[in-house]
Amino acid sequence: MKKSLLFITTDRIGRYLISGLFIFLLGSAGIRAQVNFTQTTDADFLKGALNNAIVSSNNVYLQFAATNVGSWFTTTVIPQTLTGHKTVSWNDKYAYMVGGFNNVNYVNTVYVATIQAGGVTGWTALNPLPVALRDPAVVIGTNTIYVMGGRDGSQIYNTIYYAALNPDGSIGAWQTSAVT
């Protein structure tokens, strides 16, 4: 009986040593992978939204690639001093500014300005958000603006609000998404 117990113990130790050696060798060899993307024609890239990418001669380029920033200049100032506000652009034509905190109050304001070569036009107030908040995530869909989450002085929100974007830059009424 003692011999079989010793044999089992020795066998088990042997398996551990072999497993450990295998793991050591596998880890020291390193695992490397390479991914190659093959694209055949411009048509392959022209599916879906391009978001400022240019497809030409079977290649994709970023439209606004630049070698340096250049000089900064002042454009139209924002309507009030804010922190925690968010801005997005739509169709390279309109800039939207949403929510924020003005060192006294959280705000529910939504502004739009037209983007021009020399900056933006004056800001115009649009339909206000249903709640005053700062630090939301704001994204633009095809013809919709989404305001997700955010916070005020007492709570953090998980609500998603959305509104239709009109061709003139105005927005429709704010709706609350069923998804949070």
Short mmCIF file of N, CA and C in Angstrom, two decimals:
data_model
loop_
_atom_site.label_atom_id
_atom_site.label_comp_id
_atom_site.label_asym_id
_atom_site.label_seq_id
_atom_site.Cartn_x
_atom_site.Cartn_y
_atom_site.Cartn_z
N MET A 1 0.81 -1.18 0.00
CA MET A 1 0.00 0.00 0.00
C MET A 1 0.86 1.25 0.00
N LYS A 2 1.91 1.25 0.78
CA LYS A 2 2.77 2.42 0.83
C LYS A 2 3.45 2.66 -0.51
N LYS A 3 3.80 1.59 -1.22
CA LYS A 3 4.43 1.75 -2.53
C LYS A 3 3.48 2.43 -3.51
N SER A 4 2.21 2.05 -3.52
CA SER A 4 1.27 2.68 -4.46
C SER A 4 1.04 4.14 -4.10
N LEU A 5 1.01 4.47 -2.82
CA LEU A 5 0.87 5.87 -2.43
C LEU A 5 2.09 6.65 -2.88
N LEU A 6 3.25 6.09 -2.72
CA LEU A 6 4.47 6.75 -3.15
C LEU A 6 4.48 6.90 -4.66
N PHE A 7 4.01 5.87 -5.38
CA PHE A 7 3.96 5.93 -6.84
C PHE A 7 3.00 7.03 -7.30
N ILE A 8 1.83 7.12 -6.67
CA ILE A 8 0.86 8.17 -7.03
C ILE A 8 1.45 9.54 -6.75
N THR A 9 2.07 9.70 -5.64
CA THR A 9 2.66 10.98 -5.30
C THR A 9 3.77 11.33 -6.27
N THR A 10 4.61 10.39 -6.60
CA THR A 10 5.70 10.64 -7.55
C THR A 10 5.14 10.96 -8.92
N ASP A 11 4.11 10.22 -9.35
CA ASP A 11 3.48 10.47 -10.65
C ASP A 11 2.87 11.87 -10.68
N ARG A 12 2.18 12.24 -9.63
CA ARG A 12 1.54 13.57 -9.55
C ARG A 12 2.60 14.67 -9.60
N ILE A 13 3.67 14.52 -8.89
CA ILE A 13 4.75 15.50 -8.91
C ILE A 13 5.33 15.61 -10.31
N GLY A 14 5.48 14.47 -10.97
CA GLY A 14 6.00 14.46 -12.33
C GLY A 14 5.10 15.23 -13.28
N ARG A 15 3.79 15.04 -13.14
CA ARG A 15 2.85 15.78 -14.00
C ARG A 15 2.94 17.28 -13.74
N TYR A 16 3.06 17.68 -12.49
CA TYR A 16 3.19 19.09 -12.15
C TYR A 16 4.45 19.68 -12.76
N LEU A 17 5.55 18.92 -12.66
CA LEU A 17 6.82 19.41 -13.21
C LEU A 17 6.73 19.56 -14.72
N ILE A 18 6.16 18.58 -15.40
CA ILE A 18 6.04 18.64 -16.86
C ILE A 18 5.11 19.79 -17.26
N SER A 19 3.97 19.94 -16.55
CA SER A 19 3.05 21.05 -16.85
C SER A 19 3.73 22.39 -16.64
N GLY A 20 4.47 22.50 -15.54
CA GLY A 20 5.17 23.76 -15.26
C GLY A 20 6.21 24.07 -16.30
N LEU A 21 6.96 23.06 -16.74
CA LEU A 21 7.96 23.24 -17.78
C LEU A 21 7.32 23.68 -19.09
N PHE A 22 6.19 23.07 -19.44
CA PHE A 22 5.46 23.44 -20.67
C PHE A 22 5.00 24.90 -20.61
N ILE A 23 4.42 25.30 -19.48
CA ILE A 23 3.95 26.68 -19.32
C ILE A 23 5.13 27.64 -19.39
N PHE A 24 6.25 27.28 -18.76
CA PHE A 24 7.44 28.13 -18.81
C PHE A 24 7.93 28.30 -20.25
N LEU A 25 8.04 27.19 -20.97
CA LEU A 25 8.53 27.26 -22.35
C LEU A 25 7.57 28.03 -23.24
N LEU A 26 6.28 27.84 -23.07
CA LEU A 26 5.29 28.58 -23.86
C LEU A 26 5.37 30.07 -23.55
N GLY A 27 5.48 30.41 -22.27
CA GLY A 27 5.57 31.82 -21.89
C GLY A 27 6.85 32.47 -22.35
N SER A 28 7.97 31.75 -22.32
CA SER A 28 9.23 32.35 -22.72
C SER A 28 9.36 32.46 -24.23
N ALA A 29 8.64 31.63 -24.97
CA ALA A 29 8.72 31.70 -26.44
C ALA A 29 8.00 32.92 -26.96
N GLY A 30 6.98 33.38 -26.24
CA GLY A 30 6.23 34.55 -26.69
C GLY A 30 5.25 34.18 -27.78
N ILE A 31 4.14 34.85 -27.76
CA ILE A 31 3.14 34.62 -28.79
C ILE A 31 3.01 35.92 -29.57
N ARG A 32 3.20 35.82 -30.85
CA ARG A 32 3.13 37.00 -31.69
C ARG A 32 2.07 36.76 -32.76
N ALA A 33 1.39 37.82 -33.11
CA ALA A 33 0.37 37.72 -34.16
C ALA A 33 0.46 38.96 -35.04
N GLN A 34 0.13 38.78 -36.26
CA GLN A 34 0.10 39.90 -37.19
C GLN A 34 -1.25 39.89 -37.88
N VAL A 35 -1.83 41.07 -38.02
CA VAL A 35 -3.11 41.19 -38.68
C VAL A 35 -2.91 42.02 -39.92
N ASN A 36 -3.36 41.51 -41.03
CA ASN A 36 -3.30 42.25 -42.29
C ASN A 36 -4.71 42.52 -42.76
N PHE A 37 -4.97 43.75 -43.13
CA PHE A 37 -6.25 44.11 -43.68
C PHE A 37 -6.08 44.30 -45.18
N THR A 38 -6.91 43.63 -45.91
CA THR A 38 -6.85 43.75 -47.36
C THR A 38 -8.11 44.43 -47.84
N GLN A 39 -7.94 45.40 -48.69
CA GLN A 39 -9.05 46.15 -49.24
C GLN A 39 -8.90 46.09 -50.74
N THR A 40 -9.99 45.86 -51.44
CA THR A 40 -9.87 45.63 -52.87
C THR A 40 -10.25 46.83 -53.72
N THR A 41 -11.30 47.53 -53.37
CA THR A 41 -11.75 48.65 -54.21
C THR A 41 -12.29 49.77 -53.33
N ASP A 42 -12.48 50.93 -53.96
CA ASP A 42 -13.11 52.05 -53.26
C ASP A 42 -14.47 51.65 -52.71
N ALA A 43 -15.20 50.81 -53.45
CA ALA A 43 -16.54 50.40 -53.03
C ALA A 43 -16.52 49.71 -51.67
N ASP A 44 -15.41 49.01 -51.34
CA ASP A 44 -15.32 48.37 -50.03
C ASP A 44 -15.35 49.40 -48.91
N PHE A 45 -14.77 50.55 -49.15
CA PHE A 45 -14.71 51.58 -48.12
C PHE A 45 -15.94 52.47 -48.10
N LEU A 46 -16.68 52.52 -49.15
CA LEU A 46 -17.81 53.43 -49.24
C LEU A 46 -19.08 52.88 -48.62
N LYS A 47 -18.97 51.85 -47.82
CA LYS A 47 -20.11 51.31 -47.10
C LYS A 47 -20.14 51.97 -45.73
N GLY A 48 -21.28 52.50 -45.32
CA GLY A 48 -21.42 53.09 -44.00
C GLY A 48 -20.99 54.55 -43.99
N ALA A 49 -20.93 55.11 -42.78
CA ALA A 49 -20.58 56.52 -42.61
C ALA A 49 -19.07 56.68 -42.61
N LEU A 50 -18.56 57.69 -43.27
CA LEU A 50 -17.12 57.88 -43.39
C LEU A 50 -16.56 58.86 -42.37
N ASN A 51 -17.37 59.77 -41.84
CA ASN A 51 -16.92 60.71 -40.81
C ASN A 51 -15.60 61.39 -41.16
N ASN A 52 -15.61 62.16 -42.19
CA ASN A 52 -14.49 62.98 -42.62
C ASN A 52 -13.33 62.20 -43.23
N ALA A 53 -13.55 60.97 -43.62
CA ALA A 53 -12.51 60.22 -44.32
C ALA A 53 -12.73 60.36 -45.82
N ILE A 54 -11.65 60.39 -46.57
CA ILE A 54 -11.72 60.48 -48.02
C ILE A 54 -11.29 59.15 -48.61
N VAL A 55 -12.08 58.63 -49.53
CA VAL A 55 -11.75 57.38 -50.20
C VAL A 55 -11.37 57.74 -51.63
N SER A 56 -10.16 57.40 -52.02
CA SER A 56 -9.68 57.73 -53.36
C SER A 56 -8.57 56.78 -53.75
N SER A 57 -8.56 56.34 -54.99
CA SER A 57 -7.52 55.45 -55.51
C SER A 57 -7.31 54.23 -54.62
N ASN A 58 -8.40 53.67 -54.15
CA ASN A 58 -8.38 52.48 -53.30
C ASN A 58 -7.61 52.68 -52.00
N ASN A 59 -7.62 53.90 -51.46
CA ASN A 59 -7.00 54.21 -50.18
C ASN A 59 -7.94 55.08 -49.37
N VAL A 60 -7.72 55.11 -48.07
CA VAL A 60 -8.50 55.96 -47.17
C VAL A 60 -7.57 56.99 -46.56
N TYR A 61 -7.97 58.25 -46.59
CA TYR A 61 -7.19 59.35 -46.03
C TYR A 61 -8.03 60.11 -45.03
N LEU A 62 -7.40 60.65 -44.02
CA LEU A 62 -8.10 61.55 -43.12
C LEU A 62 -8.13 62.92 -43.78
N GLN A 63 -9.31 63.51 -43.82
CA GLN A 63 -9.51 64.73 -44.56
C GLN A 63 -8.71 65.91 -44.02
N PHE A 64 -8.62 66.01 -42.70
CA PHE A 64 -8.03 67.21 -42.13
C PHE A 64 -6.65 66.96 -41.55
N ALA A 65 -5.87 66.09 -42.15
CA ALA A 65 -4.51 65.85 -41.68
C ALA A 65 -3.69 67.12 -41.93
N ALA A 66 -2.91 67.51 -40.96
CA ALA A 66 -2.13 68.73 -41.07
C ALA A 66 -0.73 68.50 -40.50
N THR A 67 0.21 69.34 -40.89
CA THR A 67 1.57 69.20 -40.39
C THR A 67 1.80 70.05 -39.15
N ASN A 68 1.04 71.13 -38.98
CA ASN A 68 1.16 71.93 -37.76
C ASN A 68 -0.17 72.63 -37.49
N VAL A 69 -0.30 73.19 -36.31
CA VAL A 69 -1.55 73.82 -35.91
C VAL A 69 -1.68 75.21 -36.51
N GLY A 70 -0.62 75.95 -36.59
CA GLY A 70 -0.71 77.32 -37.08
C GLY A 70 -1.03 78.26 -35.94
N SER A 71 -1.44 79.45 -36.27
CA SER A 71 -1.72 80.48 -35.26
C SER A 71 -3.15 80.35 -34.74
N TRP A 72 -3.30 80.61 -33.46
CA TRP A 72 -4.62 80.63 -32.84
C TRP A 72 -5.20 82.02 -32.98
N PHE A 73 -6.51 82.11 -33.13
CA PHE A 73 -7.16 83.41 -33.16
C PHE A 73 -8.47 83.32 -32.39
N THR A 74 -8.96 84.44 -31.95
CA THR A 74 -10.20 84.49 -31.19
C THR A 74 -11.38 84.56 -32.14
N THR A 75 -12.40 83.80 -31.83
CA THR A 75 -13.63 83.82 -32.61
C THR A 75 -14.75 84.26 -31.67
N THR A 76 -15.97 83.97 -32.00
CA THR A 76 -17.11 84.35 -31.18
C THR A 76 -17.02 83.68 -29.81
N VAL A 77 -17.18 84.44 -28.75
CA VAL A 77 -17.11 83.87 -27.40
C VAL A 77 -18.39 83.12 -27.09
N ILE A 78 -18.30 82.17 -26.17
CA ILE A 78 -19.50 81.43 -25.80
C ILE A 78 -20.41 82.32 -24.95
N PRO A 79 -21.71 82.03 -24.92
CA PRO A 79 -22.68 82.92 -24.28
C PRO A 79 -22.50 83.11 -22.77
N GLN A 80 -21.90 82.15 -22.09
CA GLN A 80 -21.66 82.30 -20.66
C GLN A 80 -20.43 81.47 -20.29
N THR A 81 -19.81 81.82 -19.19
CA THR A 81 -18.64 81.08 -18.72
C THR A 81 -19.12 79.76 -18.14
N LEU A 82 -18.61 78.66 -18.69
CA LEU A 82 -19.07 77.33 -18.28
C LEU A 82 -17.90 76.38 -18.09
N THR A 83 -18.10 75.41 -17.21
CA THR A 83 -17.22 74.24 -17.13
C THR A 83 -18.11 73.02 -17.27
N GLY A 84 -17.54 71.93 -17.72
CA GLY A 84 -18.30 70.70 -17.83
C GLY A 84 -19.31 70.67 -18.96
N HIS A 85 -19.28 71.67 -19.85
CA HIS A 85 -20.16 71.64 -21.02
C HIS A 85 -19.53 70.76 -22.08
N LYS A 86 -20.31 70.33 -23.03
CA LYS A 86 -19.79 69.48 -24.10
C LYS A 86 -20.17 70.09 -25.45
N THR A 87 -19.29 69.92 -26.40
CA THR A 87 -19.54 70.44 -27.75
C THR A 87 -19.35 69.33 -28.78
N VAL A 88 -20.15 69.40 -29.83
CA VAL A 88 -20.06 68.48 -30.95
C VAL A 88 -20.34 69.26 -32.22
N SER A 89 -19.93 68.69 -33.35
CA SER A 89 -20.25 69.34 -34.62
C SER A 89 -21.05 68.38 -35.48
N TRP A 90 -21.79 68.96 -36.42
CA TRP A 90 -22.63 68.18 -37.32
C TRP A 90 -22.39 68.63 -38.75
N ASN A 91 -22.05 67.69 -39.60
CA ASN A 91 -21.85 67.93 -41.04
C ASN A 91 -20.83 69.03 -41.33
N ASP A 92 -19.90 69.26 -40.44
CA ASP A 92 -18.89 70.32 -40.59
C ASP A 92 -19.54 71.68 -40.85
N LYS A 93 -20.77 71.84 -40.39
CA LYS A 93 -21.50 73.08 -40.62
C LYS A 93 -21.98 73.73 -39.33
N TYR A 94 -22.34 72.92 -38.34
CA TYR A 94 -22.88 73.46 -37.09
C TYR A 94 -22.11 72.92 -35.89
N ALA A 95 -21.94 73.78 -34.88
CA ALA A 95 -21.36 73.39 -33.60
C ALA A 95 -22.45 73.52 -32.54
N TYR A 96 -22.56 72.52 -31.69
CA TYR A 96 -23.55 72.52 -30.61
C TYR A 96 -22.83 72.50 -29.28
N MET A 97 -23.31 73.28 -28.32
CA MET A 97 -22.76 73.31 -26.98
C MET A 97 -23.90 72.95 -26.02
N VAL A 98 -23.64 71.98 -25.13
CA VAL A 98 -24.69 71.40 -24.31
C VAL A 98 -24.32 71.44 -22.83
N GLY A 99 -25.26 71.92 -21.99
CA GLY A 99 -25.13 71.86 -20.54
C GLY A 99 -23.92 72.60 -19.99
N GLY A 100 -23.58 72.28 -18.74
CA GLY A 100 -22.42 72.87 -18.09
C GLY A 100 -22.74 73.42 -16.72
N PHE A 101 -21.73 74.03 -16.11
CA PHE A 101 -21.86 74.63 -14.79
C PHE A 101 -21.22 76.01 -14.85
N ASN A 102 -21.93 77.03 -14.39
CA ASN A 102 -21.43 78.41 -14.50
C ASN A 102 -20.92 78.95 -13.17
N ASN A 103 -20.44 78.08 -12.29
CA ASN A 103 -19.93 78.40 -10.95
C ASN A 103 -21.02 78.79 -9.97
N VAL A 104 -22.27 78.81 -10.41
CA VAL A 104 -23.40 79.06 -9.52
C VAL A 104 -24.45 77.96 -9.71
N ASN A 105 -24.80 77.71 -10.99
CA ASN A 105 -25.86 76.78 -11.33
C ASN A 105 -25.42 75.79 -12.41
N TYR A 106 -26.04 74.63 -12.37
CA TYR A 106 -25.96 73.70 -13.49
C TYR A 106 -26.96 74.21 -14.51
N VAL A 107 -26.62 74.12 -15.80
CA VAL A 107 -27.50 74.68 -16.82
C VAL A 107 -28.01 73.60 -17.76
N ASN A 108 -29.19 73.87 -18.34
CA ASN A 108 -29.77 72.96 -19.32
C ASN A 108 -29.77 73.57 -20.72
N THR A 109 -28.95 74.55 -20.91
CA THR A 109 -28.93 75.25 -22.19
C THR A 109 -28.27 74.44 -23.29
N VAL A 110 -28.78 74.64 -24.49
CA VAL A 110 -28.22 74.04 -25.70
C VAL A 110 -28.08 75.18 -26.70
N TYR A 111 -26.88 75.36 -27.22
CA TYR A 111 -26.61 76.44 -28.18
C TYR A 111 -26.13 75.85 -29.50
N VAL A 112 -26.34 76.60 -30.57
CA VAL A 112 -25.81 76.24 -31.88
C VAL A 112 -25.11 77.44 -32.48
N ALA A 113 -24.05 77.20 -33.23
CA ALA A 113 -23.36 78.23 -33.99
C ALA A 113 -22.99 77.63 -35.35
N THR A 114 -22.95 78.46 -36.36
CA THR A 114 -22.56 78.00 -37.68
C THR A 114 -21.04 78.07 -37.80
N ILE A 115 -20.45 76.99 -38.30
CA ILE A 115 -18.99 76.93 -38.47
C ILE A 115 -18.64 77.59 -39.80
N GLN A 116 -17.70 78.53 -39.74
CA GLN A 116 -17.22 79.22 -40.94
C GLN A 116 -15.71 79.14 -41.00
N ALA A 117 -15.13 79.54 -42.09
CA ALA A 117 -13.67 79.48 -42.25
C ALA A 117 -12.95 80.28 -41.18
N GLY A 118 -13.49 81.38 -40.74
CA GLY A 118 -12.82 82.22 -39.75
C GLY A 118 -13.29 81.99 -38.33
N GLY A 119 -14.00 80.92 -38.05
CA GLY A 119 -14.50 80.66 -36.71
C GLY A 119 -15.97 80.28 -36.75
N VAL A 120 -16.69 80.64 -35.70
CA VAL A 120 -18.12 80.34 -35.65
C VAL A 120 -18.90 81.64 -35.54
N THR A 121 -20.16 81.58 -35.98
CA THR A 121 -21.05 82.73 -35.84
C THR A 121 -21.44 82.87 -34.38
N GLY A 122 -22.27 83.82 -34.08
CA GLY A 122 -22.79 83.95 -32.72
C GLY A 122 -23.60 82.73 -32.33
N TRP A 123 -23.67 82.46 -31.04
CA TRP A 123 -24.38 81.30 -30.52
C TRP A 123 -25.86 81.61 -30.37
N THR A 124 -26.71 80.67 -30.75
CA THR A 124 -28.17 80.82 -30.64
C THR A 124 -28.69 79.74 -29.70
N ALA A 125 -29.53 80.14 -28.74
CA ALA A 125 -30.11 79.18 -27.81
C ALA A 125 -31.17 78.34 -28.52
N LEU A 126 -31.16 77.05 -28.24
CA LEU A 126 -32.13 76.11 -28.81
C LEU A 126 -33.02 75.56 -27.69
N ASN A 127 -33.82 74.55 -28.01
CA ASN A 127 -34.65 73.91 -26.98
C ASN A 127 -33.77 73.42 -25.84
N PRO A 128 -34.04 73.84 -24.62
CA PRO A 128 -33.19 73.41 -23.50
C PRO A 128 -33.40 71.93 -23.18
N LEU A 129 -32.39 71.33 -22.58
CA LEU A 129 -32.51 69.95 -22.11
C LEU A 129 -33.58 69.87 -21.02
N PRO A 130 -34.16 68.70 -20.81
CA PRO A 130 -35.14 68.54 -19.73
C PRO A 130 -34.55 68.71 -18.33
N VAL A 131 -33.23 68.51 -18.18
CA VAL A 131 -32.57 68.67 -16.88
C VAL A 131 -31.33 69.52 -17.03
N ALA A 132 -30.94 70.17 -15.96
CA ALA A 132 -29.69 70.93 -15.94
C ALA A 132 -28.58 70.00 -15.47
N LEU A 133 -27.48 69.91 -16.25
CA LEU A 133 -26.41 69.00 -15.89
C LEU A 133 -25.09 69.42 -16.51
N ARG A 134 -24.04 68.76 -16.08
CA ARG A 134 -22.71 68.95 -16.64
C ARG A 134 -22.11 67.58 -16.92
N ASP A 135 -21.06 67.56 -17.72
CA ASP A 135 -20.29 66.35 -18.03
C ASP A 135 -21.07 65.21 -18.68
N PRO A 136 -22.04 65.50 -19.53
CA PRO A 136 -22.66 64.39 -20.25
C PRO A 136 -21.77 63.95 -21.41
N ALA A 137 -22.04 62.82 -21.97
CA ALA A 137 -21.46 62.45 -23.26
C ALA A 137 -22.43 62.95 -24.32
N VAL A 138 -21.93 63.59 -25.35
CA VAL A 138 -22.79 64.11 -26.41
C VAL A 138 -22.24 63.63 -27.74
N VAL A 139 -23.10 62.99 -28.52
CA VAL A 139 -22.70 62.50 -29.84
C VAL A 139 -23.77 62.87 -30.85
N ILE A 140 -23.35 62.87 -32.10
CA ILE A 140 -24.25 63.16 -33.20
C ILE A 140 -24.40 61.89 -34.03
N GLY A 141 -25.66 61.50 -34.29
CA GLY A 141 -25.94 60.43 -35.23
C GLY A 141 -26.17 61.06 -36.59
N THR A 142 -26.75 60.33 -37.49
CA THR A 142 -26.98 60.85 -38.84
C THR A 142 -27.73 62.17 -38.81
N ASN A 143 -28.86 62.22 -38.16
CA ASN A 143 -29.66 63.45 -38.05
C ASN A 143 -30.23 63.61 -36.65
N THR A 144 -29.47 63.15 -35.65
CA THR A 144 -29.93 63.17 -34.27
C THR A 144 -28.78 63.54 -33.35
N ILE A 145 -29.07 64.32 -32.32
CA ILE A 145 -28.09 64.62 -31.28
C ILE A 145 -28.51 63.84 -30.03
N TYR A 146 -27.53 63.19 -29.39
CA TYR A 146 -27.77 62.39 -28.20
C TYR A 146 -26.99 62.98 -27.03
N VAL A 147 -27.64 63.12 -25.89
CA VAL A 147 -27.00 63.57 -24.66
C VAL A 147 -27.17 62.44 -23.65
N MET A 148 -26.05 61.87 -23.21
CA MET A 148 -26.09 60.67 -22.38
C MET A 148 -25.44 60.93 -21.03
N GLY A 149 -26.19 60.62 -19.99
CA GLY A 149 -25.66 60.71 -18.65
C GLY A 149 -25.40 62.14 -18.22
N GLY A 150 -24.40 62.32 -17.38
CA GLY A 150 -24.07 63.62 -16.82
C GLY A 150 -24.32 63.63 -15.33
N ARG A 151 -24.15 64.80 -14.74
CA ARG A 151 -24.36 64.91 -13.29
C ARG A 151 -24.73 66.33 -12.93
N ASP A 152 -25.31 66.46 -11.75
CA ASP A 152 -25.52 67.78 -11.18
C ASP A 152 -24.97 67.73 -9.76
N GLY A 153 -25.34 68.67 -8.92
CA GLY A 153 -24.78 68.73 -7.57
C GLY A 153 -25.20 67.60 -6.66
N SER A 154 -26.26 66.86 -7.00
CA SER A 154 -26.75 65.84 -6.09
C SER A 154 -26.83 64.43 -6.68
N GLN A 155 -26.76 64.29 -8.00
CA GLN A 155 -26.88 62.94 -8.55
C GLN A 155 -26.16 62.78 -9.88
N ILE A 156 -25.95 61.52 -10.23
CA ILE A 156 -25.38 61.14 -11.52
C ILE A 156 -26.51 60.53 -12.34
N TYR A 157 -26.64 60.97 -13.59
CA TYR A 157 -27.74 60.52 -14.45
C TYR A 157 -27.29 59.41 -15.38
N ASN A 158 -28.21 58.48 -15.67
CA ASN A 158 -27.96 57.46 -16.69
C ASN A 158 -28.97 57.60 -17.83
N THR A 159 -29.68 58.69 -17.87
CA THR A 159 -30.71 58.94 -18.87
C THR A 159 -30.08 59.36 -20.20
N ILE A 160 -30.71 58.95 -21.29
CA ILE A 160 -30.29 59.37 -22.62
C ILE A 160 -31.39 60.22 -23.22
N TYR A 161 -31.05 61.44 -23.60
CA TYR A 161 -31.97 62.34 -24.28
C TYR A 161 -31.54 62.46 -25.74
N TYR A 162 -32.50 62.64 -26.62
CA TYR A 162 -32.16 62.82 -28.03
C TYR A 162 -33.15 63.77 -28.68
N ALA A 163 -32.68 64.42 -29.75
CA ALA A 163 -33.53 65.35 -30.51
C ALA A 163 -33.12 65.29 -31.97
N ALA A 164 -34.08 65.50 -32.84
CA ALA A 164 -33.81 65.51 -34.28
C ALA A 164 -33.04 66.77 -34.64
N LEU A 165 -32.11 66.65 -35.58
CA LEU A 165 -31.38 67.80 -36.11
C LEU A 165 -32.02 68.21 -37.43
N ASN A 166 -32.35 69.47 -37.55
CA ASN A 166 -32.97 69.98 -38.77
C ASN A 166 -31.91 70.56 -39.70
N PRO A 167 -32.17 70.59 -41.00
CA PRO A 167 -31.18 71.09 -41.96
C PRO A 167 -30.67 72.52 -41.66
N ASP A 168 -31.49 73.34 -40.99
CA ASP A 168 -31.07 74.71 -40.67
C ASP A 168 -30.27 74.80 -39.37
N GLY A 169 -29.96 73.64 -38.74
CA GLY A 169 -29.19 73.62 -37.50
C GLY A 169 -30.03 73.60 -36.25
N SER A 170 -31.31 73.89 -36.36
CA SER A 170 -32.18 73.84 -35.18
C SER A 170 -32.43 72.39 -34.79
N ILE A 171 -33.01 72.19 -33.63
CA ILE A 171 -33.29 70.83 -33.17
C ILE A 171 -34.76 70.70 -32.85
N GLY A 172 -35.25 69.46 -32.86
CA GLY A 172 -36.63 69.18 -32.47
C GLY A 172 -36.75 69.12 -30.96
N ALA A 173 -37.91 68.68 -30.51
CA ALA A 173 -38.15 68.54 -29.08
C ALA A 173 -37.30 67.41 -28.51
N TRP A 174 -36.82 67.57 -27.30
CA TRP A 174 -36.03 66.54 -26.64
C TRP A 174 -36.93 65.37 -26.26
N GLN A 175 -36.46 64.17 -26.51
CA GLN A 175 -37.16 62.93 -26.16
C GLN A 175 -36.27 62.18 -25.17
N THR A 176 -36.90 61.35 -24.35
CA THR A 176 -36.15 60.50 -23.43
C THR A 176 -36.14 59.09 -23.98
N SER A 177 -34.96 58.51 -24.11
CA SER A 177 -34.81 57.16 -24.63
C SER A 177 -35.31 56.14 -23.63
N ALA A 178 -35.90 55.05 -24.13
CA ALA A 178 -36.31 53.95 -23.26
C ALA A 178 -35.08 53.21 -22.72
N VAL A 179 -33.95 53.35 -23.41
CA VAL A 179 -32.70 52.70 -23.00
C VAL A 179 -31.91 53.68 -22.14
N THR A 180 -31.35 53.19 -21.04
CA THR A 180 -30.52 54.07 -20.19
C THR A 180 -29.08 53.67 -20.35
#
